[in-house]
Each structure stands twice: as C-alpha cells, then as structure tokens.
XYZ file of N, CA, C and O in Angstrom:
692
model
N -39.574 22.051 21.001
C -39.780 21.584 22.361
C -39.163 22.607 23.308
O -37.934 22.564 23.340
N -39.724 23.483 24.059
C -39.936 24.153 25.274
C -39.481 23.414 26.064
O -40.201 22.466 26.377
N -38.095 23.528 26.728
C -37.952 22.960 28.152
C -37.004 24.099 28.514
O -36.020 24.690 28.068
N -37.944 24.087 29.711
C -37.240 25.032 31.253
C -35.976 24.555 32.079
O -36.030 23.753 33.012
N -34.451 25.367 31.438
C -33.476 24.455 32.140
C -32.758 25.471 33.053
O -32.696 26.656 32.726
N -32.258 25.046 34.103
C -31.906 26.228 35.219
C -31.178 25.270 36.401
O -31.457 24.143 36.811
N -30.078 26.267 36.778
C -29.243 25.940 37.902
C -30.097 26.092 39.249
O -31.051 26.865 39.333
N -29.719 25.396 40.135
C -30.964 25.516 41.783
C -29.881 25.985 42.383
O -28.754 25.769 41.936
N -30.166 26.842 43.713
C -29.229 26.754 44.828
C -29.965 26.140 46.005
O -31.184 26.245 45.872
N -29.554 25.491 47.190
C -30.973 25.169 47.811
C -29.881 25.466 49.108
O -28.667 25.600 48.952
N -30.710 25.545 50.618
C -29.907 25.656 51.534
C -29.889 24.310 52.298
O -30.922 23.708 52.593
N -28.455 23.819 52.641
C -28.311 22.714 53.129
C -28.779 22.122 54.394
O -28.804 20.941 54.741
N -29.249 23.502 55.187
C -29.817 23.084 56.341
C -31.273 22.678 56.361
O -31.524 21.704 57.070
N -32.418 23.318 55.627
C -33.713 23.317 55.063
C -34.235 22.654 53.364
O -35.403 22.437 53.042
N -33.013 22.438 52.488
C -33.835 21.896 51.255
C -34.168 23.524 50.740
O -34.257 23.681 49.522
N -34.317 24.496 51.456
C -35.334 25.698 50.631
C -34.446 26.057 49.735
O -33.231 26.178 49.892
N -35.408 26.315 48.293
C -34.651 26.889 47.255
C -34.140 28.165 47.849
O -34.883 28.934 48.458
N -32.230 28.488 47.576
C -32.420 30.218 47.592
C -32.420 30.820 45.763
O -32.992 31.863 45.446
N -31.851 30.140 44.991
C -31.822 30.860 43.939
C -32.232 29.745 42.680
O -32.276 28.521 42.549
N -32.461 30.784 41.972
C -32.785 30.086 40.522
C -31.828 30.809 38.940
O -32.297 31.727 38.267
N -30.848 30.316 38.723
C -29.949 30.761 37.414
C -30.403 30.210 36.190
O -30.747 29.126 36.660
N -30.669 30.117 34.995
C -30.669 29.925 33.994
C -28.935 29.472 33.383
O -27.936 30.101 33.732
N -28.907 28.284 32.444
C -27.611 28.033 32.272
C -27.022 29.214 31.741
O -27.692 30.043 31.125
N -25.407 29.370 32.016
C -24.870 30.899 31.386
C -24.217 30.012 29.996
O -23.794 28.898 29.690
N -24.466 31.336 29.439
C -23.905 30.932 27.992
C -25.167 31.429 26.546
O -26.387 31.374 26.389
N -24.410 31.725 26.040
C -25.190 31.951 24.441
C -25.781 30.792 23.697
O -25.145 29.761 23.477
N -26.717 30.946 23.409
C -27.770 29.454 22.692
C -27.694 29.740 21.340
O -28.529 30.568 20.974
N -26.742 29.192 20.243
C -27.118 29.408 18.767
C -28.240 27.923 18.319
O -29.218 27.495 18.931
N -27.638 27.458 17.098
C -29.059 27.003 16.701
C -29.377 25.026 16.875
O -30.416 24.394 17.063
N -27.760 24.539 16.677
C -27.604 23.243 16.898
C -29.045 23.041 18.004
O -30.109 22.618 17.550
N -28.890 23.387 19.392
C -29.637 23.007 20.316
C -30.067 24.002 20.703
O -29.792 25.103 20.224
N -31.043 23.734 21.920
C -31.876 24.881 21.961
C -31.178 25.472 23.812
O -31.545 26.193 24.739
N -30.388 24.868 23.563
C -29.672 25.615 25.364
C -28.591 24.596 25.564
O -28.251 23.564 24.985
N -28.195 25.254 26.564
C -26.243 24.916 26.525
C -26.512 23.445 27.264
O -27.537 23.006 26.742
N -26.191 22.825 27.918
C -26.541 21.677 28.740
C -25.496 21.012 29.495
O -24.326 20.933 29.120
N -26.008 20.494 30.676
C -24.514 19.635 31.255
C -24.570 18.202 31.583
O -25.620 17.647 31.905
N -23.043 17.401 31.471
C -23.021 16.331 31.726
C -22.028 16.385 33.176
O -21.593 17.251 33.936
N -21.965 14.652 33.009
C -21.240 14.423 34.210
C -21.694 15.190 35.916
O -22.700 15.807 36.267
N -20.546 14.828 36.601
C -20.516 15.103 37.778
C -20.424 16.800 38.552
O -19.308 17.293 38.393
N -21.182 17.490 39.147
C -20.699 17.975 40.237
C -19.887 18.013 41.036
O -20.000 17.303 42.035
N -18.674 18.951 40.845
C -17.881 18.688 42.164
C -17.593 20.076 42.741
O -18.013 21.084 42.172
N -16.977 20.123 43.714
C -16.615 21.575 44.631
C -15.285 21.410 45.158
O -14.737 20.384 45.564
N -14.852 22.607 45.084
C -13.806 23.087 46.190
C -14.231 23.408 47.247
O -13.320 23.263 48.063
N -15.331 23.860 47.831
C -15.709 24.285 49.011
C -15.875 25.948 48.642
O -16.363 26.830 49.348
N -15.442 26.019 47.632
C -15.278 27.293 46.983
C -16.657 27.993 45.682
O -17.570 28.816 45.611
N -16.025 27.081 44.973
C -17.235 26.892 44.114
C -17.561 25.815 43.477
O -16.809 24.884 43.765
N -18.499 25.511 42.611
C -19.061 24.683 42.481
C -18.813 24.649 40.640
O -18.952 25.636 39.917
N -18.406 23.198 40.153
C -17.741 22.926 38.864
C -18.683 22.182 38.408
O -19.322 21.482 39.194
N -18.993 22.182 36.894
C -19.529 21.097 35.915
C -19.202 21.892 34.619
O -18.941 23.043 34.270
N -19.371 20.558 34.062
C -18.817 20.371 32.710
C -20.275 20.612 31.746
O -21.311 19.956 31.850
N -20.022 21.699 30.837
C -21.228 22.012 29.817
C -20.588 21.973 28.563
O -19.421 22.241 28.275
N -21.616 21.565 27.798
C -21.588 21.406 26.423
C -22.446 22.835 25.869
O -23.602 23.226 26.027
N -21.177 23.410 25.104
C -22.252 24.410 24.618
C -22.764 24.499 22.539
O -22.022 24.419 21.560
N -23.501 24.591 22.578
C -23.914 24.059 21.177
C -23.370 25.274 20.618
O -22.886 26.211 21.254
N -23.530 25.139 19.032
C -22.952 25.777 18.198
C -23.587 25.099 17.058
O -24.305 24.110 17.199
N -23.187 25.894 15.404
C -23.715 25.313 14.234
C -22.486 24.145 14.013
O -21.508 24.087 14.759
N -22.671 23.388 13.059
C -22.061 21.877 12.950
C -20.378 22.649 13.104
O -19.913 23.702 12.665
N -19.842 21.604 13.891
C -18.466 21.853 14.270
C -18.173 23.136 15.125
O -17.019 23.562 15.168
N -18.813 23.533 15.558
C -18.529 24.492 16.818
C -19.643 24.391 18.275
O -20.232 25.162 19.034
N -19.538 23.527 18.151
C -20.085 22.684 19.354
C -18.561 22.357 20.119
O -17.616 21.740 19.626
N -18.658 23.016 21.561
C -17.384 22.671 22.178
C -17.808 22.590 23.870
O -18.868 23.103 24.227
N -16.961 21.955 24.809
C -16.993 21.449 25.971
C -16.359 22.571 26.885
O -15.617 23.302 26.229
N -16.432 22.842 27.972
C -15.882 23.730 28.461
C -16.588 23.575 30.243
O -17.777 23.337 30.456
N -15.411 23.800 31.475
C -15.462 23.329 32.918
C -16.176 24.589 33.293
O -15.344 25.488 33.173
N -17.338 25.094 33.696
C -18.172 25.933 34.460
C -17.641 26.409 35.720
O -17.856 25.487 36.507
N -16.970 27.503 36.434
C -17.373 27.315 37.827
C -18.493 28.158 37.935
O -18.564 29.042 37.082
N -19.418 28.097 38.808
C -20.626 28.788 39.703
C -20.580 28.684 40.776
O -20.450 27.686 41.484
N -20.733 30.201 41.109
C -20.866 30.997 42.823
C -21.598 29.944 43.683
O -22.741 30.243 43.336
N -21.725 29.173 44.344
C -22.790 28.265 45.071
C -23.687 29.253 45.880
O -24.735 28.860 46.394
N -23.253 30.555 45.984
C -24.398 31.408 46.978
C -25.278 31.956 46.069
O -26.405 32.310 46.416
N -24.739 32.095 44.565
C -26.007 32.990 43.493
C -26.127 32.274 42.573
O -27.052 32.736 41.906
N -25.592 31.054 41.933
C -26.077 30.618 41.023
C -25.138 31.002 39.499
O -25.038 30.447 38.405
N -24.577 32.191 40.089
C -23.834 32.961 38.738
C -22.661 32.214 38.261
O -21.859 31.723 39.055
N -22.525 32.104 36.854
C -21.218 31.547 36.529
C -19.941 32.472 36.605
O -19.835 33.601 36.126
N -18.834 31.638 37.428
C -17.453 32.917 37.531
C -17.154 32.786 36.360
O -17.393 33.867 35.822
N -16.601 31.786 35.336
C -15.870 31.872 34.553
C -15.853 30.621 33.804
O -16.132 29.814 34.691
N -15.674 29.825 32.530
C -15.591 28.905 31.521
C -14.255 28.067 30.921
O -13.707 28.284 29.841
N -14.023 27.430 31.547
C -12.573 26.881 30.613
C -12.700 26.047 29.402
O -12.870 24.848 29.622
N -12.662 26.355 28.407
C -12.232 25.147 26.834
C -11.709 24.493 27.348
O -10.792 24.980 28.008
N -11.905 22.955 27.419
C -11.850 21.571 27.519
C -11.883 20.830 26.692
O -11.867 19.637 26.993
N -11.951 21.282 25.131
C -12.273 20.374 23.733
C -13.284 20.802 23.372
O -13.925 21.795 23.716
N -13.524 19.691 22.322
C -14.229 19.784 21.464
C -15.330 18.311 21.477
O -14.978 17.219 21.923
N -16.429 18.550 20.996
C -17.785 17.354 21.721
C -17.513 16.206 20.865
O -17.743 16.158 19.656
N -16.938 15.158 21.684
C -16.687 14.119 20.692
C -16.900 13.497 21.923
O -16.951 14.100 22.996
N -17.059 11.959 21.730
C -17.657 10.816 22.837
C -16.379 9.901 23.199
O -15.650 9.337 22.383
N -16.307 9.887 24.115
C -16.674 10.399 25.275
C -16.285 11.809 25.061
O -15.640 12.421 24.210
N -16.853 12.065 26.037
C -16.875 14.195 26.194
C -15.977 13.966 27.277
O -16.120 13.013 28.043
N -14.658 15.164 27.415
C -14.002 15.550 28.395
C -15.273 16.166 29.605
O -16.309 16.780 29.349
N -14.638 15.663 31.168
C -15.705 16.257 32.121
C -14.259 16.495 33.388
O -13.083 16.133 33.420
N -15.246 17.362 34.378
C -14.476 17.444 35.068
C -14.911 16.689 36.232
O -16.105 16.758 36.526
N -13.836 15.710 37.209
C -14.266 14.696 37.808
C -13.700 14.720 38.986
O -13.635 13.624 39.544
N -13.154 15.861 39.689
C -12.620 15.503 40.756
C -12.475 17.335 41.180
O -12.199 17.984 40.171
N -12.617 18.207 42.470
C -11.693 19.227 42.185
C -11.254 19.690 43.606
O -11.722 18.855 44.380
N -10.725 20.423 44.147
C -10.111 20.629 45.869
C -9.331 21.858 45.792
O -8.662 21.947 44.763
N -9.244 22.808 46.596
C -8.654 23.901 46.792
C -7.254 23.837 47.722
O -7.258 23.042 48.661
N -6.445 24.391 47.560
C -5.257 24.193 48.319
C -5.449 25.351 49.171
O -5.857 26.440 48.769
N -5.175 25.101 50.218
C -5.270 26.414 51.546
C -4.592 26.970 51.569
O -3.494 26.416 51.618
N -4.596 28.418 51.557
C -4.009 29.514 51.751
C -3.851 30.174 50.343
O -3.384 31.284 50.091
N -4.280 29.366 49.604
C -3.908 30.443 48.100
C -5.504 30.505 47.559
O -6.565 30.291 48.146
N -5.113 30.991 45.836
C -6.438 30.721 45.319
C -6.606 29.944 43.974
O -7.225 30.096 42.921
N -5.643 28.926 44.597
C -5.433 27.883 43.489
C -6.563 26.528 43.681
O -6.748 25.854 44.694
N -7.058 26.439 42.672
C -8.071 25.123 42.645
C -7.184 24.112 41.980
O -6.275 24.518 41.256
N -7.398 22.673 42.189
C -6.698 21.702 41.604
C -8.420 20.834 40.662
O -9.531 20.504 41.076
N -7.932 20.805 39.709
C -9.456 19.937 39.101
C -8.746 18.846 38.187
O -7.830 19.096 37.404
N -9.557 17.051 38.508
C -9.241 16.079 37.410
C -9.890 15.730 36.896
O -10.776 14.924 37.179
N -9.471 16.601 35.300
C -10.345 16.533 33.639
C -10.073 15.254 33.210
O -8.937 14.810 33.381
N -10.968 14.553 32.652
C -10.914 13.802 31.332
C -12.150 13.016 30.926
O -13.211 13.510 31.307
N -12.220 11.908 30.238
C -12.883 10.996 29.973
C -13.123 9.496 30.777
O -12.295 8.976 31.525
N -13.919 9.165 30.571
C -14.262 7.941 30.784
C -13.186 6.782 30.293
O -13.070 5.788 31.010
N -12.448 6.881 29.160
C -11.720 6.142 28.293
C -10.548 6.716 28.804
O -9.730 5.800 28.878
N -9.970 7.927 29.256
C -8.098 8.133 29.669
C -8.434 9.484 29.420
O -9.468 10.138 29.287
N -7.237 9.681 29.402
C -7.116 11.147 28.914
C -7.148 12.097 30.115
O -7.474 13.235 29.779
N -6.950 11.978 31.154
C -6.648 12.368 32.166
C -5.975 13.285 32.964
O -4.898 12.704 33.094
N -5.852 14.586 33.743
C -4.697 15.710 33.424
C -5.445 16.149 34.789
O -6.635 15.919 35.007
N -4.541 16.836 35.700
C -4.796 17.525 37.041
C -4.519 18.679 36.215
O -3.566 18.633 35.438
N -5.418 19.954 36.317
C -5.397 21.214 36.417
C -5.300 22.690 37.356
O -6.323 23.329 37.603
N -4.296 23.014 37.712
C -4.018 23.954 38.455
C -4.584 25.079 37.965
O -4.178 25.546 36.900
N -5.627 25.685 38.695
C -5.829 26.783 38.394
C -6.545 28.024 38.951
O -7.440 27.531 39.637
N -6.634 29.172 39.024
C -6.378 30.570 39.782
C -8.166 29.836 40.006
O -8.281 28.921 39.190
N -8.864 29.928 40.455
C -10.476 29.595 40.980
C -11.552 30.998 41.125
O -12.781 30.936 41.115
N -10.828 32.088 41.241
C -11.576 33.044 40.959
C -11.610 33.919 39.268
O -12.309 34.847 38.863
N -10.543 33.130 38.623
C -10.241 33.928 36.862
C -10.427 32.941 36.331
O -11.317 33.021 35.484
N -9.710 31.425 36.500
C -10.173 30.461 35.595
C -8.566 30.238 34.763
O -8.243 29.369 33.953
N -7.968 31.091 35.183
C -6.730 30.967 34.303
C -5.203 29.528 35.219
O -4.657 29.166 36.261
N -5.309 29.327 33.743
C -4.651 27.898 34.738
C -2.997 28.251 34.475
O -2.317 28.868 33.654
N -2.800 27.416 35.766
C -0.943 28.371 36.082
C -0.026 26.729 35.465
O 0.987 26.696 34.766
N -0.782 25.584 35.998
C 0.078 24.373 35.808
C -1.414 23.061 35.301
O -2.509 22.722 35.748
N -0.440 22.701 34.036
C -1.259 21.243 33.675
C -0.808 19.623 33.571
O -0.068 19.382 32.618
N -1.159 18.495 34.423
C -0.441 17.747 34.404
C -0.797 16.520 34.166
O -1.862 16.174 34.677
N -0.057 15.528 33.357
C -0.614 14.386 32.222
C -0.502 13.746 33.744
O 0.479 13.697 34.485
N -2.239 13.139 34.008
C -2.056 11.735 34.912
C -2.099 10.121 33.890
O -2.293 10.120 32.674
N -1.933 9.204 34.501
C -2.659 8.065 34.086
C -3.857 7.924 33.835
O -4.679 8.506 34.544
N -4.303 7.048 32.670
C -5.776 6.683 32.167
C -6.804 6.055 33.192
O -7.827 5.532 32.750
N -6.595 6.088 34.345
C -7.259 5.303 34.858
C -7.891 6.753 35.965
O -7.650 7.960 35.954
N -8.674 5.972 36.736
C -9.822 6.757 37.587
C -8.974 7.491 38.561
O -8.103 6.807 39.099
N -9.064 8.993 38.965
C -7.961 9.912 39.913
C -8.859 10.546 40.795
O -9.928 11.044 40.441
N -8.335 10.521 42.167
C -8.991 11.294 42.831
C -8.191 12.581 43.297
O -6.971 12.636 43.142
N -8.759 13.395 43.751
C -7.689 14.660 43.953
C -8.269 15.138 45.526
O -9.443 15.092 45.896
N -7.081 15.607 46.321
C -7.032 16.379 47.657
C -5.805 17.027 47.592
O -4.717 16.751 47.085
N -6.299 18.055 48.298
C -5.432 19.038 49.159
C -5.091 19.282 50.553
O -5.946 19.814 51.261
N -3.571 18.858 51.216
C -3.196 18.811 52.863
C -2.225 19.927 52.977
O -1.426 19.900 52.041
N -2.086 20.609 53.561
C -1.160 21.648 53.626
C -0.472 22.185 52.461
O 0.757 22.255 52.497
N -1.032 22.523 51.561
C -0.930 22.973 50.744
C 0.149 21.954 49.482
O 0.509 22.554 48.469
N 0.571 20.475 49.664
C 0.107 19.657 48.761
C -0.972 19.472 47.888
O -2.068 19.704 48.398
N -0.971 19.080 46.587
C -2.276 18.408 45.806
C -1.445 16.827 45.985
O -0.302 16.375 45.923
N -2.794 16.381 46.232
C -2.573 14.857 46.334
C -3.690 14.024 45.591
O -4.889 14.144 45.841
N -3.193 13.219 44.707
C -3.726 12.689 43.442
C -3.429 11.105 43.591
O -2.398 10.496 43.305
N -4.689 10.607 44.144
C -4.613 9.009 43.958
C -5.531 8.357 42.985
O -6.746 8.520 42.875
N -4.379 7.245 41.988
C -4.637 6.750 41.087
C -4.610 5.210 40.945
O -3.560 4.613 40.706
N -5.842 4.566 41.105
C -5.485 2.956 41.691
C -4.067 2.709 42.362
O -4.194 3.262 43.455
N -3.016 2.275 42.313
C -1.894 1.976 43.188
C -0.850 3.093 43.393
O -0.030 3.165 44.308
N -1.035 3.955 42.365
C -0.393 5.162 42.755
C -0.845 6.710 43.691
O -2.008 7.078 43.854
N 0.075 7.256 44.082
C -0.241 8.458 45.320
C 1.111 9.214 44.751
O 2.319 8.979 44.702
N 0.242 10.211 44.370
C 1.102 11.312 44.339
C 1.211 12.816 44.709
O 0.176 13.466 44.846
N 2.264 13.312 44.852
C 1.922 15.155 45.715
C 2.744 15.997 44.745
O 3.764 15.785 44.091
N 2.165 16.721 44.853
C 2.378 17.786 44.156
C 2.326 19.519 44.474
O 1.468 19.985 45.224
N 3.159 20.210 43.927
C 3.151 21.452 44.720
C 1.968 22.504 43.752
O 1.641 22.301 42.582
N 1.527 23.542 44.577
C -0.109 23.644 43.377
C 0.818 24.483 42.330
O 0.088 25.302 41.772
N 2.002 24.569 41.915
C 2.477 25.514 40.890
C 2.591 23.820 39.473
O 2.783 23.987 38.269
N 2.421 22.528 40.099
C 2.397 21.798 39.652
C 3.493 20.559 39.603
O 3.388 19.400 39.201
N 4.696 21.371 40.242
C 5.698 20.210 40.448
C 5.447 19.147 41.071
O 4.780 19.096 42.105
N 6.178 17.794 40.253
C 5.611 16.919 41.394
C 6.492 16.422 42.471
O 7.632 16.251 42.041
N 6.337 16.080 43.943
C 7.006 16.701 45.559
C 7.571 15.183 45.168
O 8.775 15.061 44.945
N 6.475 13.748 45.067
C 6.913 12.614 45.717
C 5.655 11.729 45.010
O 4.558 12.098 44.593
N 6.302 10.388 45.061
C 5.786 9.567 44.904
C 5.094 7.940 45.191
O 6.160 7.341 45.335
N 4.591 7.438 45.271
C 4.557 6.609 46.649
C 3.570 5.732 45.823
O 2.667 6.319 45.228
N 3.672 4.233 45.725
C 2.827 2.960 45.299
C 2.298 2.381 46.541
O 3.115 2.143 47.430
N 0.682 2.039 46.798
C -0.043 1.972 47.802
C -0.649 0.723 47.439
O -1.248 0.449 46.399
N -0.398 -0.043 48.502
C -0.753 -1.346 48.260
C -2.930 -1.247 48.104
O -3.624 -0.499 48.792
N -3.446 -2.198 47.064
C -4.694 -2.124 46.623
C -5.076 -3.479 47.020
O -4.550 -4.505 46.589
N -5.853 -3.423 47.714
C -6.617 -5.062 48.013
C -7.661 -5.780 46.855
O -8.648 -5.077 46.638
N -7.625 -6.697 46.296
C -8.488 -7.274 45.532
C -9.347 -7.185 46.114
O -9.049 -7.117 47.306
N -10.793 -7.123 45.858
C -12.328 -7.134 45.998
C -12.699 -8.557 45.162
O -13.869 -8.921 45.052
C-alpha cells in the first residue's frame, strides 16, 4: 500500500500551501514510513510532534520532532522511548524569553509525566523534571516555566530549579 505522507506548511493569513516536507527520518522494513501521533504543539519557535519511527521487531522507537514552521525541515529528534502503549508524546511546549531554552511536557496518557528543558535549536536537554501523573500544562512569564497541574502551580527556573509553589483552588464542574 502506496500512501503519500508529508508535512504541510500553509500561511496563516491565506490557507495557501507554502511548503511540502516528506516525514524526516529513515524507513526500514517494519512499516513503510515513519509516522506521527498525538498533538502539535509550538513554541512560537518551532513546531513539535511526536513520531514513531519503525524499525525491524524491537527497534521501533519514539522520539519528539522539532520542525522549522517556515520550511517544513526537521531541526533535530529527541529519544523518548521505546513504542509501547501508550506511546510517550509530547503535550505541551513554550519558550522562555530571552534565551534558547524550550520547556516541553512529555508523557503518556496513563502518567509518566516530566517537563523538559531544552536548548530548541540542538535538541540537547540541559534540565529534566518528574511532574505528577496527571494532565500539565506549561508557560513561560519572564523567564519562569510555569507548569499547571490540576490543583497544583508551579515555577521554575529554565535551568530547571524549582522557584515556588502554590495549590490553586479547582472548581467542581
């Protein structure tokens, strides 16, 4: 089975396609092209998803994409595991101002959860940090990372220390 799989760029003001990428990555034989799950997210910087890249049995592994949003090109790949279900994804990500640190929140659906500090133009991560199992969102304010986790709020400095901590009242629905 022949299927045509490829990254779009489109321009936000018009819909018009500007580019067309092909997924990056080497295709061995498991599958017939690398593929992605989960969510899209951005720094404003670039643009993150989580690919599965095939391999022969047991080297099939997961790994966080960034791509240029102006060409389509992939900067760089982070190992994230190994393809087991749930698959690690990346679910959250925000740039801290003035540096060139990206903050991204990896995990699963089931826990497993971890804010990642890391350089956004190499991919190389400076600080990694165990959150709670539950759903995290991530921002950046003056050069805080700020990570809210159902009743918890937390800041953090992007080398990864954490500044403060703070329980936020949650309204039942």
């Amino acid at each position: 089975d022949d299927l045509d799989r490829s990254l779009q760029g489109v321009d936000l003001a018009t819909g018009e396609q500007l580019w067309e990428a092909p997924y990056p990555g080497e295709v061995v034989d498991v599958l017939e092209s690398p593929y992605l799950v989960g969510a899209t997210v951005t720094d404003g910087e670039n643009v993150y998803r989580t690919m599965i890249r095939p391999g022969r049995a047991g080297d099939a592994r997961v790994e966080i994409v960034a791509i240029d949003p102006g060409t389509g090109d992939a900067q760089w790949g982070m190992p994230v595991g190994d393809v087991v279900v749930p698959t690690t994804q990346v679910q959250g990500a925000a740039a801290v101002d003035g540096t060139d640190t990206t903050a991204l929140v990896v995990g699963t659906i089931a826990g497993g959860r971890r804010l990642v500090l890391l350089d956004r133009t190499t991919g190389e991560i400076s600080a990694e940090v165990r959150l709670s199992d539950r759903p995290a969102d991530v921002a950046t304010l003056d050069g805080t990372v700020i990570v809210l986790s159902d009743d918890e709020l937390r800041g953090y400095s992007p080398d990864g220390d954490e500044l403060w901590a703070q329980t936020v009242p949650v309204r039942e629905m």
